[in-house]
PDB file of N, CA and C in Angstrom:
ATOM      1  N   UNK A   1     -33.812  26.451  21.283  1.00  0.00           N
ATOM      2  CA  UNK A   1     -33.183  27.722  21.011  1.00  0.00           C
ATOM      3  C   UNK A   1     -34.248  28.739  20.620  1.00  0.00           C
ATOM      4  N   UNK A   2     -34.427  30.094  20.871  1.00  0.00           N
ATOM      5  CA  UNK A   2     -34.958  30.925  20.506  1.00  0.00           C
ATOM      6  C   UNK A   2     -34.898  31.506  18.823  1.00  0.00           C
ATOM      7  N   UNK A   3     -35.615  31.664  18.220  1.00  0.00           N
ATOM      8  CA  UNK A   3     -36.024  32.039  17.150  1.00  0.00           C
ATOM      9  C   UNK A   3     -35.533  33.453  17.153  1.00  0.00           C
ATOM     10  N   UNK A   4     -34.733  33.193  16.090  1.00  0.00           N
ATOM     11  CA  UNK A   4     -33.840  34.195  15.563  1.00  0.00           C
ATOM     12  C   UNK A   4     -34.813  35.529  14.634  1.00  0.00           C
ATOM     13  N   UNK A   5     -34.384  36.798  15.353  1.00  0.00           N
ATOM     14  CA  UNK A   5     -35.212  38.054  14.662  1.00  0.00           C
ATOM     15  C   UNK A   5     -34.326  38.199  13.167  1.00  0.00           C
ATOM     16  N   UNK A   6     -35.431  39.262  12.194  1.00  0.00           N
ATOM     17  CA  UNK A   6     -35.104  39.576  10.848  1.00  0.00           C
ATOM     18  C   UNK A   6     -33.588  40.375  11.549  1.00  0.00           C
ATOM     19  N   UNK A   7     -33.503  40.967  12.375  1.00  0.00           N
ATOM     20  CA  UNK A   7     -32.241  41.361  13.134  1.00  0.00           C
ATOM     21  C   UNK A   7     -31.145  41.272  13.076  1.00  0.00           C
ATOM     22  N   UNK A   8     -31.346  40.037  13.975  1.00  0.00           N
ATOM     23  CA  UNK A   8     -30.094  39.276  13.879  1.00  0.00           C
ATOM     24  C   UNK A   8     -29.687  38.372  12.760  1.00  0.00           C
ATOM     25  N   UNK A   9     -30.528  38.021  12.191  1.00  0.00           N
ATOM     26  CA  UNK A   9     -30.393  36.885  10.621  1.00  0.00           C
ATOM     27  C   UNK A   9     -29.519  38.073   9.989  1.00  0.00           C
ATOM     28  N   UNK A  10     -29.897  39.330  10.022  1.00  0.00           N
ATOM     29  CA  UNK A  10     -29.179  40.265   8.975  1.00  0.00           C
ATOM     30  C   UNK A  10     -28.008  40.538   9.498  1.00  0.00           C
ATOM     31  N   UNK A  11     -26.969  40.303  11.281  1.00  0.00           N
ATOM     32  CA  UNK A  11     -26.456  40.788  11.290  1.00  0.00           C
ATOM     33  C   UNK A  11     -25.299  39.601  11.188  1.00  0.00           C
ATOM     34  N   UNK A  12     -25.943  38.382  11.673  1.00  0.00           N
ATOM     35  CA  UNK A  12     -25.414  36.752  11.344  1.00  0.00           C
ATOM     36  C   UNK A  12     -24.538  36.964   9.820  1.00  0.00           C
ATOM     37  N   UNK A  13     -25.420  37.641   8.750  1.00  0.00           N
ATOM     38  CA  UNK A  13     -25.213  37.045   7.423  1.00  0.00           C
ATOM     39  C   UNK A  13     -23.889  38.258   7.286  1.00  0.00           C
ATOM     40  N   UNK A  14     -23.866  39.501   8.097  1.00  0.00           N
ATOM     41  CA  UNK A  14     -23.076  40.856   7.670  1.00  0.00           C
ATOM     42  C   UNK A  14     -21.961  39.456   8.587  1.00  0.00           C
ATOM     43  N   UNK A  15     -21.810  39.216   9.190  1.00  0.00           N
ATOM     44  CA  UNK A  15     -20.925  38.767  10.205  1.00  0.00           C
ATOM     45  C   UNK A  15     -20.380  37.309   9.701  1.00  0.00           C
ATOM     46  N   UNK A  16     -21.005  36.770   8.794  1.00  0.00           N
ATOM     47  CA  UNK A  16     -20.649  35.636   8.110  1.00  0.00           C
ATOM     48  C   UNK A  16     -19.708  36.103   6.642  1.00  0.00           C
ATOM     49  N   UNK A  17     -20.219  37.477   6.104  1.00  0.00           N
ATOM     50  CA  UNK A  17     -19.403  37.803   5.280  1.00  0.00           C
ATOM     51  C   UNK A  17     -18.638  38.118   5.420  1.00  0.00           C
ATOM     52  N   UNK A  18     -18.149  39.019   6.365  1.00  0.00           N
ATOM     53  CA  UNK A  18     -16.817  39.004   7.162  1.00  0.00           C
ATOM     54  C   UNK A  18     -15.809  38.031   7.259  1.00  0.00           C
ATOM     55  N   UNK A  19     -16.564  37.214   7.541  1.00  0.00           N
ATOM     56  CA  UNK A  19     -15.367  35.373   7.998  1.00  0.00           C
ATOM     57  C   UNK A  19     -14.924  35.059   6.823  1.00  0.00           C
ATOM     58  N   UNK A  20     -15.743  34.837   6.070  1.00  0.00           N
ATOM     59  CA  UNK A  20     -15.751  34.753   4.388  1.00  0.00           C
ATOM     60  C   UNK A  20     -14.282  35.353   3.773  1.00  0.00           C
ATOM     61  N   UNK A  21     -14.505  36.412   3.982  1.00  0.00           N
ATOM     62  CA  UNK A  21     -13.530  37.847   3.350  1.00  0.00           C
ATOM     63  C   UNK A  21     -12.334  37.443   3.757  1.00  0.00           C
ATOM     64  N   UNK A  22     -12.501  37.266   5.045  1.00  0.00           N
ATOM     65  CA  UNK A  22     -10.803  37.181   6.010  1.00  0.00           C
ATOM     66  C   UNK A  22     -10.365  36.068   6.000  1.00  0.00           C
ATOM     67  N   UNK A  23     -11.545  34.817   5.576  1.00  0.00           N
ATOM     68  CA  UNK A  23     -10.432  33.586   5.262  1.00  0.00           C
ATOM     69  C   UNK A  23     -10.455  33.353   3.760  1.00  0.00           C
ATOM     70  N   UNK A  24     -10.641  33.876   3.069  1.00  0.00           N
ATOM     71  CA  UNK A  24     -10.233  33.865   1.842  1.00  0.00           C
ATOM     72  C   UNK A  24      -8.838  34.874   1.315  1.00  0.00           C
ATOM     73  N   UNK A  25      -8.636  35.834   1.837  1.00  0.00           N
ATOM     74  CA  UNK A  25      -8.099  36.628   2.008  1.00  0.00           C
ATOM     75  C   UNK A  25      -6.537  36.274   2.909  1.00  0.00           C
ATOM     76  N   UNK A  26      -6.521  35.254   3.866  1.00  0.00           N
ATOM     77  CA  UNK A  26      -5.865  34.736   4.422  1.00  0.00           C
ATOM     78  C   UNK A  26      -5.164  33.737   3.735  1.00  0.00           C
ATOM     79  N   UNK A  27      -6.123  32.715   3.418  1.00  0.00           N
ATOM     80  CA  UNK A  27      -5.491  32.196   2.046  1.00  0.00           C
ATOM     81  C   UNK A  27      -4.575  32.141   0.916  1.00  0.00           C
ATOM     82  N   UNK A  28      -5.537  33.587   0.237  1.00  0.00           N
ATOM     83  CA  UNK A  28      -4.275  34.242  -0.665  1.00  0.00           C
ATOM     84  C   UNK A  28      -2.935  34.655  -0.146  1.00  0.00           C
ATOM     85  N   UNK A  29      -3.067  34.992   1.220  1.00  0.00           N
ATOM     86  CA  UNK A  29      -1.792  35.710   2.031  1.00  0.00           C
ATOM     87  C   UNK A  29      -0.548  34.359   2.376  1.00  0.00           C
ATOM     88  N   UNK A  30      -1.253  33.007   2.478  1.00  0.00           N
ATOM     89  CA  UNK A  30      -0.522  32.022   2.686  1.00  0.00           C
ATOM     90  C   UNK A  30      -0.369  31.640   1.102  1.00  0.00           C
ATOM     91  N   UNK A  31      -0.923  31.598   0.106  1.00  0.00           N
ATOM     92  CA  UNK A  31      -0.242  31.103  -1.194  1.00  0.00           C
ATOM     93  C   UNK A  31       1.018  31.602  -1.749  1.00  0.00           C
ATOM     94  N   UNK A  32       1.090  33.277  -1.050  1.00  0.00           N
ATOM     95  CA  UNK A  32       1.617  34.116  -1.482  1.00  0.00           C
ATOM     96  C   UNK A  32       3.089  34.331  -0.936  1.00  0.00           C
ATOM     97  N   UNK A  33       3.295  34.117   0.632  1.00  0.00           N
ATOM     98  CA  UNK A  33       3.933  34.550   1.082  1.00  0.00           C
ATOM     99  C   UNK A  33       5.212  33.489   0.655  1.00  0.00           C
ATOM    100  N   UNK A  34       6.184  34.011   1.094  1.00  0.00           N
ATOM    101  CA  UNK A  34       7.674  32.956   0.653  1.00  0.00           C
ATOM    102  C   UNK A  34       8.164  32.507   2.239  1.00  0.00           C
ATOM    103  N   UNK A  35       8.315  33.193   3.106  1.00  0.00           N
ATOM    104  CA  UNK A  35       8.631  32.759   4.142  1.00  0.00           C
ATOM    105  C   UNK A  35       7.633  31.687   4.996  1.00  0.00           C
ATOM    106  N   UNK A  36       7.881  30.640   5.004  1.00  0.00           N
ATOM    107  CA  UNK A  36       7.021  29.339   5.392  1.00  0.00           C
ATOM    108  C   UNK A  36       6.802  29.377   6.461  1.00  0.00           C
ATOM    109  N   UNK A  37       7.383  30.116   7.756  1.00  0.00           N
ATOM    110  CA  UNK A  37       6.351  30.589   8.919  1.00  0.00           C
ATOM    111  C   UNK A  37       5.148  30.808   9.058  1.00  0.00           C
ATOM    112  N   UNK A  38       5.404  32.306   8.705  1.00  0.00           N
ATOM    113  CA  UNK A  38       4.300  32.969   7.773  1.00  0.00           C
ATOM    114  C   UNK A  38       3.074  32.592   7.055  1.00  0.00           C
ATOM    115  N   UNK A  39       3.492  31.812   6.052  1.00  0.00           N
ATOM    116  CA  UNK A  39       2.372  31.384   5.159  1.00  0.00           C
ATOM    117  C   UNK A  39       1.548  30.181   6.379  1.00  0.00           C
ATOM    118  N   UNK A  40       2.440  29.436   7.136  1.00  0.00           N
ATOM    119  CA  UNK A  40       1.517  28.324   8.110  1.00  0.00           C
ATOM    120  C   UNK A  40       0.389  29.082   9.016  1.00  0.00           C
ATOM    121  N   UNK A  41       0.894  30.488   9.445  1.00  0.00           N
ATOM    122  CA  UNK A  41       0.596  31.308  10.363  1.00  0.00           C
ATOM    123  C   UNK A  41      -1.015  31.772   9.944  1.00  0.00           C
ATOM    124  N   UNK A  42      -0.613  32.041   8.255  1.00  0.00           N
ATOM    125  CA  UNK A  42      -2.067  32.325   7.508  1.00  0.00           C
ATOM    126  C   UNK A  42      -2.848  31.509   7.959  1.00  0.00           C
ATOM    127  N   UNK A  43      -2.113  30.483   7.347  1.00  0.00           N
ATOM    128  CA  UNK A  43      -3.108  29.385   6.863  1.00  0.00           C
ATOM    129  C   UNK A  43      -4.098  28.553   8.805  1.00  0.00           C
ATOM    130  N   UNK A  44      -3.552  28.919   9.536  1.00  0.00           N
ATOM    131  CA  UNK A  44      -4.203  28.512  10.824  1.00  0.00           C
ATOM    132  C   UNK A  44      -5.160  30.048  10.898  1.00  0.00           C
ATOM    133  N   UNK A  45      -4.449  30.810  10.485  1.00  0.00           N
ATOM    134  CA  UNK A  45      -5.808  32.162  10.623  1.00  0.00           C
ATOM    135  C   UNK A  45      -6.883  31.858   9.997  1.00  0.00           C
ATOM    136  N   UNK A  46      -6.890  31.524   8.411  1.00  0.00           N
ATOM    137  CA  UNK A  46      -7.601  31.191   8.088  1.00  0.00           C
ATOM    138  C   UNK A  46      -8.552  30.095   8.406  1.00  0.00           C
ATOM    139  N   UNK A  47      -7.947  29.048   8.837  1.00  0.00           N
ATOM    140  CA  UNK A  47      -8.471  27.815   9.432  1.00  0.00           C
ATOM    141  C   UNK A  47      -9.862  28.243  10.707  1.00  0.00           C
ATOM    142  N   UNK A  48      -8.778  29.285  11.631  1.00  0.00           N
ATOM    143  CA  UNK A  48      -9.898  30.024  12.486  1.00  0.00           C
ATOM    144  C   UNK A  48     -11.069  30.624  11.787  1.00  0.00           C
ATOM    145  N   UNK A  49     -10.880  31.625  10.790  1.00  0.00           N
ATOM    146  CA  UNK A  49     -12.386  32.049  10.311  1.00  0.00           C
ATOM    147  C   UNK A  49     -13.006  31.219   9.781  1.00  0.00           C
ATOM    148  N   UNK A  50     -12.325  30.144   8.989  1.00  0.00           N
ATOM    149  CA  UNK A  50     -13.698  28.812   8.564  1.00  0.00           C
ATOM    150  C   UNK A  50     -14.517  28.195   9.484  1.00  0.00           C
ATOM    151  N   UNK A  51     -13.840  28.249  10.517  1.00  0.00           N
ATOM    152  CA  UNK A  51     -14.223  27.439  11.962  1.00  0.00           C
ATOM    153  C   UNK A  51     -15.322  28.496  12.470  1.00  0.00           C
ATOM    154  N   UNK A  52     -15.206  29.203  12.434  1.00  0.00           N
ATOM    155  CA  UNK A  52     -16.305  30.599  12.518  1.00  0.00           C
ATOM    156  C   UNK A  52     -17.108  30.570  11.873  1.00  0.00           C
ATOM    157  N   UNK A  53     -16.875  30.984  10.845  1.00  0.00           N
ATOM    158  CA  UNK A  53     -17.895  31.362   9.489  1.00  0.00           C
ATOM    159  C   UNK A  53     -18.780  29.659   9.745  1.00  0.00           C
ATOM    160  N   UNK A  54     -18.300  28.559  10.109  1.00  0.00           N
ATOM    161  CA  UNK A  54     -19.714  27.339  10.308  1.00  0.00           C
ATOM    162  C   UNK A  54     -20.139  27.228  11.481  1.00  0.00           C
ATOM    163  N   UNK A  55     -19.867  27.872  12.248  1.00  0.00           N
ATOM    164  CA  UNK A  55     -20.259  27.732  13.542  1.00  0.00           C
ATOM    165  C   UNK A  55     -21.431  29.103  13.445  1.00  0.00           C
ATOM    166  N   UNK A  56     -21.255  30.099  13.000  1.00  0.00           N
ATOM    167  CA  UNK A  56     -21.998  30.855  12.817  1.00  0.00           C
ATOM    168  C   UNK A  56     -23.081  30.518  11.729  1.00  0.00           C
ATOM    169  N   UNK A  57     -22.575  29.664  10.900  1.00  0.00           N
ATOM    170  CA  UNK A  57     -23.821  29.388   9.492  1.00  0.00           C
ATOM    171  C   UNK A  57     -24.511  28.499  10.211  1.00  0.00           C
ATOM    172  N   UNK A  58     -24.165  27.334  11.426  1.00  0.00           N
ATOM    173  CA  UNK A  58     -24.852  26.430  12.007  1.00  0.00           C
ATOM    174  C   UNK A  58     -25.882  27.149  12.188  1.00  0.00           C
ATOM    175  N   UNK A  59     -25.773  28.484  13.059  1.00  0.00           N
ATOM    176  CA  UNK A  59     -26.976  29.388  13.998  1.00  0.00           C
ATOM    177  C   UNK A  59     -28.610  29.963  12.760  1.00  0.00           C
ATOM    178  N   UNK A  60     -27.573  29.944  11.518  1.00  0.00           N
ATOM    179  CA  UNK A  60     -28.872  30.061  10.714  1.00  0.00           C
ATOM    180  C   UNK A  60     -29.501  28.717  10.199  1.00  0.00           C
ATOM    181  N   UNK A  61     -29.324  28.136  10.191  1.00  0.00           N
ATOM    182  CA  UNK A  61     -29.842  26.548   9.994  1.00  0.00           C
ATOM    183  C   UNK A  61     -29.043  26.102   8.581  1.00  0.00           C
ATOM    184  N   UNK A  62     -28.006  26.792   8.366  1.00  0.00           N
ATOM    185  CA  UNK A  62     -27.473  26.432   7.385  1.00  0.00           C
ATOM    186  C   UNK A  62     -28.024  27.108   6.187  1.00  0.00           C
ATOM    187  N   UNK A  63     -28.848  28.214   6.395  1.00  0.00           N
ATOM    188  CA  UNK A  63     -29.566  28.978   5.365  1.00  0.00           C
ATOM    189  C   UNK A  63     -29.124  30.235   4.938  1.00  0.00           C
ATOM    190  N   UNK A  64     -28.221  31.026   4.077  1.00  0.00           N
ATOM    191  CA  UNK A  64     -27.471  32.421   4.231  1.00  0.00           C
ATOM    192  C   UNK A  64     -28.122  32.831   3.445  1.00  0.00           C
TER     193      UNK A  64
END
């Protein structure tokens, strides 16, 4: 793999905080909600940005 610029490491980590935000945030939205659709609906959203947010932390070597 090519060696990642000060660049992209900075835009990896803006883009990892993001995933961060929205599955935590998703989270709260599934603890919260009362209708149990809903809250499952979060909770697979969220599932997606975790699945992100390591697939993207893989690309930094696991280093944020």
């Amino acid at each position: 793999m090519n060696q990642l610029t000060a660049k992209d490491i900075d835009v990896l980590s803006q883009i990892l905080t993001g995933e961060e935000i929205a599955c935590k945030k998703a989270r709260v939205y599934a603890n919260t909600l009362t209708d149990v659709a809903l809250a499952e609906e979060m909770n697979r959203i969220a599932d997606a940005h975790a699945q992100r947010f390591s697939a993207l932390f893989s690309l930094l070597g696991g280093k944020k």
